[in-house]
CSV table of C-alpha atoms in Angstrom, one decimal:
chain,number,residue,atom,x,y,z
X,1,MET,CA,88.1,-72.7,2.5
X,2,ASP,CA,85.2,-72.8,4.9
X,3,LYS,CA,86.8,-70.2,7.1
X,4,LEU,CA,87.3,-68.0,4.1
X,5,ILE,CA,83.7,-68.3,3.0
X,6,SER,CA,82.6,-67.7,6.6
X,7,LYS,CA,84.8,-64.6,6.9
X,8,SER,CA,83.5,-63.3,3.6
X,9,LEU,CA,79.9,-63.8,4.6
X,10,MET,CA,80.5,-62.0,7.9
X,11,SER,CA,82.2,-59.2,6.1
X,12,SER,CA,79.3,-58.9,3.7
X,13,PHE,CA,76.8,-58.9,6.6
X,14,ALA,CA,78.8,-56.2,8.4
X,15,MET,CA,78.8,-54.1,5.2
X,16,LEU,CA,75.1,-54.5,5.0
X,17,LEU,CA,74.6,-53.3,8.6
X,18,ILE,CA,76.8,-50.2,7.9
X,19,ALA,CA,75.1,-49.5,4.6
X,20,ALA,CA,71.5,-49.9,5.9
X,21,PRO,CA,71.2,-46.4,7.6
X,22,MET,CA,72.5,-44.8,4.4
X,23,ALA,CA,70.0,-46.7,2.3
X,24,GLN,CA,67.2,-45.5,4.6
X,25,ALA,CA,68.4,-41.9,4.7
X,26,GLU,CA,68.4,-41.8,0.9
X,27,GLY,CA,64.6,-41.6,1.1
X,28,ILE,CA,64.9,-38.0,2.4
X,29,ARG,CA,63.3,-35.4,0.0
X,30,PHE,CA,63.2,-31.6,0.1
X,31,GLU,CA,60.6,-29.5,-1.5
X,32,GLN,CA,60.4,-25.7,-1.6
X,33,HIS,CA,57.1,-23.7,-1.9
X,34,ALA,CA,57.8,-20.0,-2.0
X,35,ARG,CA,59.4,-19.2,1.3
X,36,GLN,CA,58.4,-22.5,2.9
X,37,GLY,CA,60.3,-25.7,2.7
X,38,SER,CA,59.2,-29.3,3.5
X,39,LEU,CA,61.4,-32.2,4.5
X,40,LEU,CA,59.8,-35.6,3.7
X,41,GLU,CA,60.8,-39.1,4.8
X,42,GLN,CA,59.2,-42.5,4.4
X,43,GLY,CA,59.2,-44.9,7.4
X,44,CYS,CA,58.4,-48.6,7.1
X,45,ALA,CA,58.0,-51.4,9.6
X,46,TRP,CA,57.3,-55.1,9.1
X,47,GLY,CA,53.8,-56.3,9.8
X,48,ARG,CA,50.3,-55.0,10.0
X,49,GLY,CA,48.1,-53.2,12.5
X,50,ALA,CA,48.5,-50.4,15.0
X,51,GLN,CA,51.9,-51.4,16.3
X,52,ALA,CA,53.3,-51.6,12.7
X,53,ILE,CA,52.0,-48.0,12.1
X,54,GLU,CA,53.6,-46.7,15.2
X,55,ASP,CA,56.9,-48.4,14.3
X,56,ALA,CA,56.8,-46.9,10.8
X,57,LYS,CA,56.2,-43.4,12.3
X,58,ALA,CA,59.1,-43.9,14.7
X,59,ASP,CA,61.3,-45.0,11.8
X,60,ALA,CA,60.4,-41.9,9.8
X,61,ILE,CA,60.8,-39.4,12.7
X,62,ASN,CA,64.2,-40.9,13.7
X,63,SER,CA,65.4,-40.4,10.1
X,64,LEU,CA,64.2,-36.8,10.1
X,65,LYS,CA,65.8,-36.0,13.4
X,66,HIS,CA,69.1,-37.6,12.3
X,67,PHE,CA,69.1,-35.6,9.0
X,68,LEU,CA,68.2,-32.3,10.8
X,69,ARG,CA,71.1,-32.8,13.3
X,70,SER,CA,73.6,-33.9,10.7
X,71,PRO,CA,72.5,-32.9,7.2
X,72,SER,CA,74.5,-34.5,4.4
X,73,ALA,CA,74.8,-33.3,0.8
X,74,LYS,CA,75.1,-36.9,-0.3
X,75,GLN,CA,71.4,-37.5,0.6
X,76,LEU,CA,70.0,-34.6,-1.5
X,77,THR,CA,70.9,-33.3,-5.0
X,78,ALA,CA,73.3,-30.3,-4.8
X,79,GLY,CA,70.7,-27.7,-5.7
X,80,ASP,CA,68.2,-29.1,-3.2
X,81,PHE,CA,70.8,-29.3,-0.4
X,82,ASP,CA,71.8,-25.6,-0.9
X,83,GLN,CA,68.1,-24.6,-0.8
X,84,PHE,CA,67.5,-26.8,2.3
X,85,ILE,CA,70.4,-25.2,4.2
X,86,ARG,CA,69.0,-21.7,3.4
X,87,VAL,CA,65.4,-22.6,4.5
X,88,PHE,CA,66.3,-24.8,7.4
X,89,ASP,CA,69.1,-22.8,9.0
X,90,ASP,CA,71.1,-23.9,12.0
X,91,ASN,CA,68.7,-22.3,14.6
X,92,THR,CA,65.6,-23.7,12.9
X,93,ARG,CA,67.0,-27.2,12.7
X,94,GLN,CA,68.1,-27.1,16.4
X,95,ARG,CA,64.7,-25.9,17.6
X,96,ILE,CA,62.7,-28.3,15.6
X,97,THR,CA,64.8,-31.4,16.7
X,98,SER,CA,64.6,-30.2,20.3
X,99,ALA,CA,60.8,-29.9,19.9
X,100,PHE,CA,60.6,-33.4,18.4
X,101,ASP,CA,62.6,-34.8,21.5
X,102,GLN,CA,60.2,-33.0,23.9
X,103,GLY,CA,57.1,-34.1,22.1
X,104,HIS,CA,55.9,-30.5,21.4
X,105,ILE,CA,55.4,-31.3,17.7
X,106,THR,CA,55.2,-34.3,15.5
X,107,PRO,CA,55.5,-34.6,11.7
X,108,GLU,CA,52.4,-34.6,9.5
X,109,TYR,CA,51.8,-38.2,8.6
X,110,SER,CA,50.2,-39.6,5.5
X,111,ASP,CA,47.7,-42.5,5.6
X,112,PRO,CA,49.5,-45.8,6.1
X,113,PHE,CA,50.0,-48.0,3.0
X,114,LEU,CA,51.2,-51.5,2.3
X,115,ARG,CA,54.5,-52.3,0.7
X,116,GLY,CA,55.0,-56.1,0.5
X,117,SER,CA,55.1,-57.3,4.1
X,118,ASP,CA,55.8,-53.8,5.4
X,119,THR,CA,53.5,-51.0,6.6
X,120,CYS,CA,54.8,-47.7,5.4
X,121,ILE,CA,54.0,-44.0,6.1
X,122,ASP,CA,55.2,-40.7,4.8
X,123,ALA,CA,56.2,-38.0,7.4
X,124,THR,CA,56.6,-34.3,6.6
X,125,VAL,CA,58.0,-31.4,8.6
X,126,THR,CA,58.1,-27.8,7.4
X,127,ASN,CA,60.5,-25.0,8.4
X,128,ASP,CA,57.6,-23.0,9.9
X,129,ALA,CA,56.8,-25.8,12.4
X,130,ILE,CA,58.7,-23.5,14.8
X,131,SER,CA,56.0,-20.9,14.7
X,132,GLN,CA,53.6,-23.6,16.0
X,133,ILE,CA,55.9,-24.1,19.0
X,134,ASP,CA,56.0,-20.4,19.7
X,135,SER,CA,52.2,-20.1,19.6
X,136,GLY,CA,51.8,-23.1,21.8
X,137,SER,CA,49.6,-24.8,19.2
X,138,ILE,CA,50.3,-28.3,18.0
X,139,VAL,CA,49.1,-28.8,14.5
X,140,TRP,CA,51.0,-31.8,13.3
X,141,GLY,CA,49.1,-35.1,13.3
X,142,GLU,CA,45.9,-36.2,15.1
X,143,SER,CA,47.1,-36.9,18.6
X,144,SER,CA,43.6,-37.7,19.8
X,145,SER,CA,43.0,-40.3,17.1
X,146,GLN,CA,44.5,-43.8,16.8
X,147,SER,CA,45.1,-45.4,13.4
X,148,THR,CA,45.0,-49.1,12.7
X,149,LEU,CA,45.1,-51.4,9.7
X,150,VAL,CA,42.3,-54.0,9.9
X,151,MET,CA,41.1,-56.8,7.7
X,152,GLY,CA,37.3,-57.2,7.5
X,153,ASN,CA,35.3,-60.2,6.3
X,154,SER,CA,31.8,-59.6,4.9
X,155,ALA,CA,30.6,-62.9,6.4
X,156,ASN,CA,30.9,-61.4,9.9
X,157,ALA,CA,28.4,-58.5,9.0
X,158,SER,CA,25.9,-60.3,6.8
X,159,HIS,CA,23.1,-58.3,8.4
X,160,ILE,CA,24.4,-55.0,6.9
X,161,SER,CA,22.9,-53.9,3.7
X,162,GLY,CA,24.8,-52.3,0.9
X,163,GLY,CA,27.0,-55.0,-0.5
X,164,ALA,CA,29.9,-57.2,0.5
X,165,GLU,CA,32.6,-54.5,0.8
X,166,ARG,CA,30.3,-52.4,3.1
X,167,GLN,CA,29.8,-55.5,5.2
X,168,ALA,CA,33.6,-56.0,5.3
X,169,LEU,CA,34.0,-52.4,6.4
X,170,PHE,CA,31.6,-52.9,9.3
X,171,ASP,CA,33.5,-56.0,10.4
X,172,ALA,CA,36.7,-54.1,10.2
X,173,ILE,CA,35.2,-51.2,12.2
X,174,ALA,CA,34.1,-53.6,15.0
X,175,LYS,CA,37.6,-55.3,15.1
X,176,GLY,CA,39.3,-51.8,15.0
X,177,ILE,CA,37.2,-50.6,17.9
X,178,ALA,CA,37.9,-53.8,19.8
X,179,SER,CA,41.7,-53.5,19.4
X,180,THR,CA,41.9,-49.7,19.8
X,181,PHE,CA,39.7,-49.4,23.0
X,182,ASN,CA,39.9,-53.0,24.3
X,183,TRP,CA,36.2,-53.5,24.0
X,184,ALA,CA,34.5,-56.7,23.0
X,185,VAL,CA,32.5,-55.5,20.0
X,186,SER,CA,30.8,-57.3,17.1
X,187,ALA,CA,29.4,-55.8,13.9
X,188,GLU,CA,25.8,-56.5,15.1
X,189,GLN,CA,26.3,-54.0,17.9
X,190,LEU,CA,27.2,-51.1,15.6
X,191,GLU,CA,25.0,-48.3,14.2
X,192,LEU,CA,26.0,-45.5,12.0
X,193,MET,CA,24.6,-42.2,13.3
X,194,GLY,CA,25.9,-39.9,10.6
X,195,THR,CA,28.6,-39.6,7.9
X,196,ASN,CA,30.5,-36.7,6.5
X,197,ASP,CA,33.1,-37.3,3.8
X,198,ASN,CA,35.4,-40.0,5.2
X,199,ARG,CA,34.2,-39.5,8.8
X,200,MET,CA,31.5,-41.5,10.6
X,201,VAL,CA,29.8,-41.4,14.0
X,202,VAL,CA,29.7,-45.0,15.2
X,203,VAL,CA,27.3,-46.0,18.0
X,204,VAL,CA,28.2,-49.1,20.0
X,205,ARG,CA,25.2,-50.6,21.8
X,206,GLN,CA,26.0,-53.4,24.2
X,207,THR,CA,23.6,-55.1,26.6
X,208,GLY,CA,23.9,-53.9,30.2
X,209,GLN,CA,26.2,-51.0,29.3
X,210,ALA,CA,25.7,-47.4,28.5
X,211,THR,CA,25.8,-46.7,24.8
X,212,ARG,CA,29.2,-45.7,23.5
X,213,ILE,CA,30.0,-43.3,20.7
X,214,VAL,CA,33.2,-43.5,18.7
X,215,LEU,CA,34.3,-41.1,15.9
X,216,LEU,CA,35.8,-42.8,12.9
X,217,GLU,CA,37.9,-39.8,11.9
X,218,GLN,CA,39.0,-41.3,8.6
X,219,TRP,CA,38.9,-44.6,6.7
X,220,GLN,CA,40.6,-45.8,3.6
X,221,GLN,CA,40.1,-49.1,1.8
X,222,LEU,CA,43.5,-50.5,0.8
X,223,ASP,CA,42.5,-53.7,-1.0
X,224,SER,CA,39.6,-56.1,-1.7
X,225,ASN,CA,39.9,-59.9,-2.1
X,226,PRO,CA,36.8,-61.8,-3.3
X,227,GLN,CA,36.6,-65.3,-1.8
X,228,ALA,CA,35.3,-68.5,-3.4
X,229,ASP,CA,32.3,-68.5,-1.0
X,230,GLY,CA,31.1,-65.1,-2.3
X,231,ASN,CA,32.4,-63.2,0.7
X,232,VAL,CA,35.0,-60.4,0.5
X,233,ASN,CA,38.1,-59.8,2.6
X,234,ALA,CA,39.2,-56.2,2.5
X,235,THR,CA,41.9,-54.3,4.4
X,236,PHE,CA,41.1,-50.8,5.8
X,237,ASN,CA,43.1,-48.1,7.4
X,238,LEU,CA,40.9,-46.7,10.2
X,239,ALA,CA,41.5,-43.8,12.6
X,240,PHE,CA,39.3,-43.7,15.8
X,241,SER,CA,38.8,-41.2,18.5
X,242,GLN,CA,36.4,-40.8,21.4
X,243,PRO,CA,34.5,-37.5,21.6
X,244,SER,CA,34.6,-35.3,24.7
X,245,THR,CA,31.4,-35.3,26.8
X,246,GLU,CA,30.5,-31.9,25.3
X,247,LYS,CA,31.0,-33.2,21.8
X,248,LYS,CA,29.1,-36.4,22.5
X,249,THR,CA,26.2,-34.4,23.9
X,250,GLN,CA,26.2,-32.2,20.8
X,251,ILE,CA,26.1,-35.3,18.6
X,252,VAL,CA,23.3,-36.9,20.5
X,253,ARG,CA,21.2,-33.7,20.7
X,254,THR,CA,21.4,-33.3,17.0
X,255,HIS,CA,20.5,-37.0,16.4
X,256,LEU,CA,17.5,-36.6,18.7
X,257,ALA,CA,16.3,-33.7,16.7
X,258,GLN,CA,16.9,-31.1,19.5
X,259,PRO,CA,14.6,-32.7,22.1
X,260,ALA,CA,12.3,-30.1,23.7
X,261,VAL,CA,12.7,-29.3,27.4
X,262,PHE,CA,10.0,-28.1,29.8
X,263,ILE,CA,10.9,-26.4,33.2
X,264,GLU,CA,8.5,-27.4,36.0
X,265,THR,CA,8.7,-25.2,39.1
X,266,ASP,CA,6.7,-22.7,41.2
X,267,ASP,CA,9.8,-20.5,41.7
X,268,LYS,CA,9.9,-18.0,38.8
X,269,ARG,CA,13.3,-16.8,39.8
X,270,LEU,CA,14.8,-20.3,39.4
X,271,SER,CA,12.7,-20.9,36.3
X,272,ASP,CA,14.2,-17.8,34.6
X,273,LYS,CA,17.7,-18.8,35.6
X,274,MET,CA,17.3,-22.4,34.3
X,275,HIS,CA,15.7,-21.1,31.1
X,276,HIS,CA,18.7,-18.9,30.5
X,277,LEU,CA,21.2,-21.7,31.2
X,278,LEU,CA,19.3,-24.1,28.9
X,279,SER,CA,19.2,-21.5,26.1
X,280,GLN,CA,22.9,-20.8,26.5
X,281,ARG,CA,23.5,-24.5,25.9
X,282,GLY,CA,21.4,-24.5,22.8
X,283,GLU,CA,18.5,-26.5,24.3
X,284,ARG,CA,15.0,-25.9,23.0
X,285,VAL,CA,12.6,-24.9,25.8
X,286,VAL,CA,8.9,-25.2,25.4
X,287,MET,CA,6.0,-23.8,27.5
X,288,ASP,CA,3.7,-26.8,27.2
X,289,VAL,CA,4.7,-29.9,29.1
X,290,ASN,CA,2.8,-32.1,26.6
X,291,GLN,CA,5.1,-30.9,23.9
X,292,ALA,CA,8.3,-31.8,25.7
X,293,ALA,CA,10.7,-34.8,25.6
X,294,ILE,CA,12.5,-33.9,28.9
X,295,ILE,CA,11.1,-32.3,32.1
X,296,VAL,CA,13.5,-30.3,34.3
X,297,LYS,CA,11.8,-30.3,37.7
X,298,ILE,CA,13.0,-27.8,40.3
X,299,ASP,CA,11.8,-27.9,43.9
X,300,SER,CA,12.9,-25.1,46.2
X,301,ASN,CA,12.6,-23.5,49.6
X,302,TYR,CA,14.3,-20.6,51.5
X,303,PRO,CA,15.2,-21.9,55.0
X,304,GLU,CA,16.4,-19.6,57.8
X,305,SER,CA,19.8,-20.3,59.2
X,306,ILE,CA,21.8,-18.6,62.0
X,307,THR,CA,23.5,-16.4,59.4
X,308,GLY,CA,20.3,-15.5,57.5
X,309,GLN,CA,18.1,-16.8,54.7
X,310,GLN,CA,19.4,-19.5,52.4
X,311,LEU,CA,18.3,-21.1,49.1
X,312,SER,CA,17.9,-24.9,48.9
X,313,PHE,CA,16.8,-26.5,45.7
X,314,THR,CA,16.9,-29.7,43.8
X,315,VAL,CA,16.9,-30.4,40.0
X,316,ASP,CA,15.5,-33.6,38.7
X,317,THR,CA,15.1,-34.7,35.1
X,318,GLN,CA,12.6,-37.2,33.6
X,319,ASP,CA,10.4,-37.7,30.5
X,320,LEU,CA,6.6,-37.7,30.2
X,321,SER,CA,6.5,-41.5,30.9
X,322,GLY,CA,7.9,-40.9,34.3
X,323,GLN,CA,11.3,-42.3,33.4
X,324,ARG,CA,13.8,-40.6,35.8
X,325,PHE,CA,17.2,-39.6,34.5
X,326,SER,CA,19.3,-37.5,36.9
X,327,HIS,CA,19.2,-35.7,40.3
X,328,TRP,CA,21.2,-32.8,41.7
X,329,GLN,CA,21.0,-30.7,44.9
X,330,ASN,CA,22.7,-27.3,45.5
X,331,ASP,CA,24.8,-26.4,48.5
X,332,ALA,CA,22.5,-24.1,50.5
X,333,SER,CA,25.4,-23.0,52.7
X,334,LEU,CA,27.0,-21.2,49.8
X,335,ILE,CA,25.4,-17.8,50.8
X,336,ALA,CA,22.9,-16.5,53.4
X,337,LEU,CA,21.2,-13.0,53.3
X,338,GLY,CA,18.7,-11.1,55.3
X,339,ALA,CA,15.2,-12.2,54.5
X,340,SER,CA,13.4,-10.2,51.9
X,341,SER,CA,12.0,-10.6,48.4
X,342,ALA,CA,15.1,-8.9,46.9
X,343,SER,CA,17.4,-11.3,48.8
X,344,LYS,CA,15.6,-14.3,47.3
X,345,GLN,CA,16.5,-13.0,43.8
X,346,GLN,CA,20.1,-12.4,44.9
X,347,LEU,CA,20.3,-15.9,46.3
X,348,ALA,CA,19.1,-17.3,42.9
X,349,ASN,CA,21.6,-15.1,41.0
X,350,THR,CA,24.5,-16.2,43.2
X,351,HIS,CA,23.8,-19.9,43.1
X,352,PHE,CA,23.4,-20.0,39.3
X,353,ALA,CA,26.5,-17.8,38.9
X,354,HIS,CA,28.6,-20.2,41.0
X,355,SER,CA,31.0,-22.0,38.7
X,356,GLN,CA,30.9,-25.3,40.5
X,357,ALA,CA,27.1,-25.3,40.5
X,358,GLN,CA,27.0,-24.4,36.8
X,359,LYS,CA,29.4,-27.4,36.0
X,360,GLU,CA,27.3,-29.8,38.0
X,361,ILE,CA,24.0,-28.7,36.4
X,362,GLU,CA,25.6,-28.9,33.0
X,363,ALA,CA,26.8,-32.4,33.8
X,364,LEU,CA,23.3,-33.4,34.9
X,365,LEU,CA,21.8,-32.1,31.6
X,366,ASP,CA,24.5,-33.9,29.6
X,367,ASP,CA,23.7,-37.1,31.5
X,368,THR,CA,20.0,-36.7,30.9
X,369,MET,CA,20.5,-36.3,27.1
X,370,LEU,CA,22.7,-39.4,26.9
X,371,LYS,CA,20.3,-41.5,29.0
X,372,LEU,CA,17.4,-40.4,26.7
X,373,PHE,CA,19.5,-41.5,23.8
X,374,ASP,CA,20.3,-44.9,25.5
X,375,LEU,CA,16.5,-45.5,25.9
X,376,GLY,CA,16.0,-45.0,22.2
X,377,GLY,CA,14.9,-41.4,22.1
X,378,PRO,CA,11.8,-39.4,23.2
X,379,GLN,CA,8.4,-41.0,23.5
X,380,ILE,CA,6.1,-40.4,20.6
X,381,LYS,CA,2.4,-41.2,20.8
X,382,VAL,CA,0.5,-42.2,17.7
X,383,TYR,CA,-3.3,-41.8,18.1
X,384,PHE,CA,-5.4,-44.1,15.9
X,385,GLN,CA,-9.0,-43.8,15.0
X,386,PRO,CA,-10.4,-47.3,15.9
X,387,SER,CA,-11.3,-47.9,12.2
X,388,LYS,CA,-7.6,-47.5,11.3
X,389,VAL,CA,-6.2,-50.0,13.8
X,390,GLY,CA,-7.2,-53.4,12.4
X,391,ASN,CA,-5.3,-56.2,14.0
X,392,GLU,CA,-3.5,-54.7,17.0
X,393,ALA,CA,-0.8,-57.4,17.2
X,394,GLN,CA,0.0,-57.0,13.5
X,395,LEU,CA,0.1,-53.2,13.8
X,396,THR,CA,2.5,-53.5,16.7
X,397,SER,CA,4.7,-55.9,14.8
X,398,LEU,CA,4.8,-53.7,11.7
X,399,MET,CA,5.6,-50.6,13.7
X,400,SER,CA,8.3,-52.4,15.7
X,401,VAL,CA,10.3,-53.2,12.6
X,402,ILE,CA,10.5,-49.5,11.5
X,403,ASP,CA,14.2,-48.5,11.7
X,404,ASN,CA,15.2,-47.2,15.1
X,405,VAL,CA,11.7,-47.7,16.7
X,406,ARG,CA,11.8,-49.2,20.2
X,407,ASN,CA,9.5,-50.1,23.0
X,408,VAL,CA,6.2,-50.2,21.2
X,409,SER,CA,3.0,-50.5,23.3
X,410,VAL,CA,-0.7,-50.2,22.7
X,411,LYS,CA,-3.5,-49.0,25.0
X,412,GLN,CA,-7.0,-47.5,24.7
X,413,VAL,CA,-7.4,-43.8,25.7
X,414,ASP,CA,-10.9,-42.4,25.5
X,415,ASN,CA,-12.0,-42.9,21.8
X,416,PHE,CA,-8.5,-43.6,20.5
X,417,VAL,CA,-6.1,-46.5,20.3
X,418,VAL,CA,-2.7,-45.0,21.3
X,419,VAL,CA,0.5,-46.6,20.2
X,420,THR,CA,3.4,-45.3,22.3
X,421,LEU,CA,7.0,-45.8,21.1
X,422,ARG,CA,10.5,-44.4,21.4
X,423,TYR,CA,12.1,-42.9,18.3
X,424,PRO,CA,15.3,-40.9,18.1
X,425,GLN,CA,14.4,-38.5,15.3
X,426,SER,CA,11.5,-36.1,14.6
X,427,ALA,CA,7.8,-37.1,14.2
X,428,THR,CA,8.0,-35.8,10.7
X,429,GLN,CA,10.7,-38.4,9.9
X,430,LEU,CA,8.7,-41.2,11.7
X,431,ALA,CA,5.6,-40.2,9.6
X,432,ARG,CA,7.5,-40.9,6.4
X,433,TYR,CA,7.9,-44.5,7.5
X,434,LEU,CA,4.5,-44.7,9.1
X,435,THR,CA,2.5,-44.1,5.9
X,436,PRO,CA,3.8,-47.0,3.9
X,437,THR,CA,3.6,-49.2,7.0
X,438,LEU,CA,-0.1,-48.4,7.3
X,439,GLU,CA,-0.7,-49.1,3.6
X,440,MET,CA,0.9,-52.5,4.2
X,441,HIS,CA,-1.2,-53.1,7.3
X,442,GLN,CA,-4.6,-52.2,5.8
X,443,PRO,CA,-4.2,-51.8,2.0
X,444,ASP,CA,-8.0,-51.2,1.6
X,445,HIS,CA,-8.3,-48.5,4.3
X,446,ALA,CA,-6.5,-45.3,3.3
X,447,ALA,CA,-5.1,-43.5,6.3
X,448,ARG,CA,-4.2,-39.8,6.7
X,449,VAL,CA,-1.3,-39.1,9.0
X,450,GLU,CA,-1.3,-35.7,10.8
X,451,ILE,CA,1.6,-34.4,12.9
X,452,VAL,CA,0.2,-32.4,15.9
X,453,HIS,CA,3.6,-31.6,17.4
X,454,ASP,CA,7.0,-33.3,17.7
X,455,TYR,CA,5.8,-36.1,19.9
X,456,HIS,CA,2.1,-36.4,18.9
X,457,ILE,CA,0.8,-38.0,15.7
X,458,VAL,CA,-2.9,-38.7,14.7
X,459,VAL,CA,-3.9,-41.3,12.2
X,460,GLU,CA,-7.4,-40.8,10.7
């Protein structure tokens, strides 16, 4: 009897193994939109997190490839199957499955969702995917972003304002960044630099390391579970990517309110060339050094070599405080010409037209912008009439707690008390916070705040 039961159980288990692929394949759906058709499949995998998402994607794509190679009328209704065969003809199916195998295209994936103990995802492929292969453009999915399911706890981000669910989101973002990029990150080290729909620019500031920028391409809250202690646990689907250096510089430049650049040099030829390069990049060039956040300093000479006159020059960047950022020197041996005024212009033209020199100068400018951002932004000087200063220590403390203000210092300059600080945005934005701060500092002494230029404010 025991043998009979054992044999029966083994037989049932074998039947389940045989039936499992058929049960999975029954999830295949076909939809037709005019001349375009879509094949949809749902993939699931046990567990949570990035690995479960990848396993669910693999499950879905394997089912799609299996069906495209061996379509079965049993898996679709009769009418749908006939339409599918017309839209996905033999040649289309063969080319799409081949492109899947070679990694040239991927399905379009939905956001992951939970189903019991499984993580699931919907995958879709259309019959015109082949046109994307022909054009060399991959449009399916976000290959540069990495998705992960993360549970956040509001208790780990209690310093964040906006409620428990927002605190849980910050905790989840920190955990998601840590697992995606293998960084040790806490919610306290995160800043949001900008939001757009479901996208966020996340700044990661860590002691002793250059500031990192991560793009939260999309986020979706899947559940929320209030706890007895008043905190909230919530599960989020997060998709992260790291911006290119060019994109990162663009983000920083915008956040720093387009920091003004001054070119310091006695060589007008090089000044004109640098001005053109900066303008092409979208930098804002000013003619007054006192109105600049960044100084681009060029030192040059025209040495004589055996082959003729050369151009040797260096480019250094700094801010008005004397903080040095980056240094670069050209390769003087690139070209030599007969000595003349015209040849000096030709030397300048040639060096700035050289692709490698252009790349290196661009890299220097990118590095400068990012280092200025690391410091906390441009220096802004706030000039106080002595009657508006009151208690200097209290004034310094109040200005230090204004959001994003860093490195506050006070000194006497002529008949003014000057507060110098770093701030990432415009003086106009700072003035909005400065006025209520001064009212708190000296409620009986009305102060008028005047913006002289982007980095100069007077309080009277």
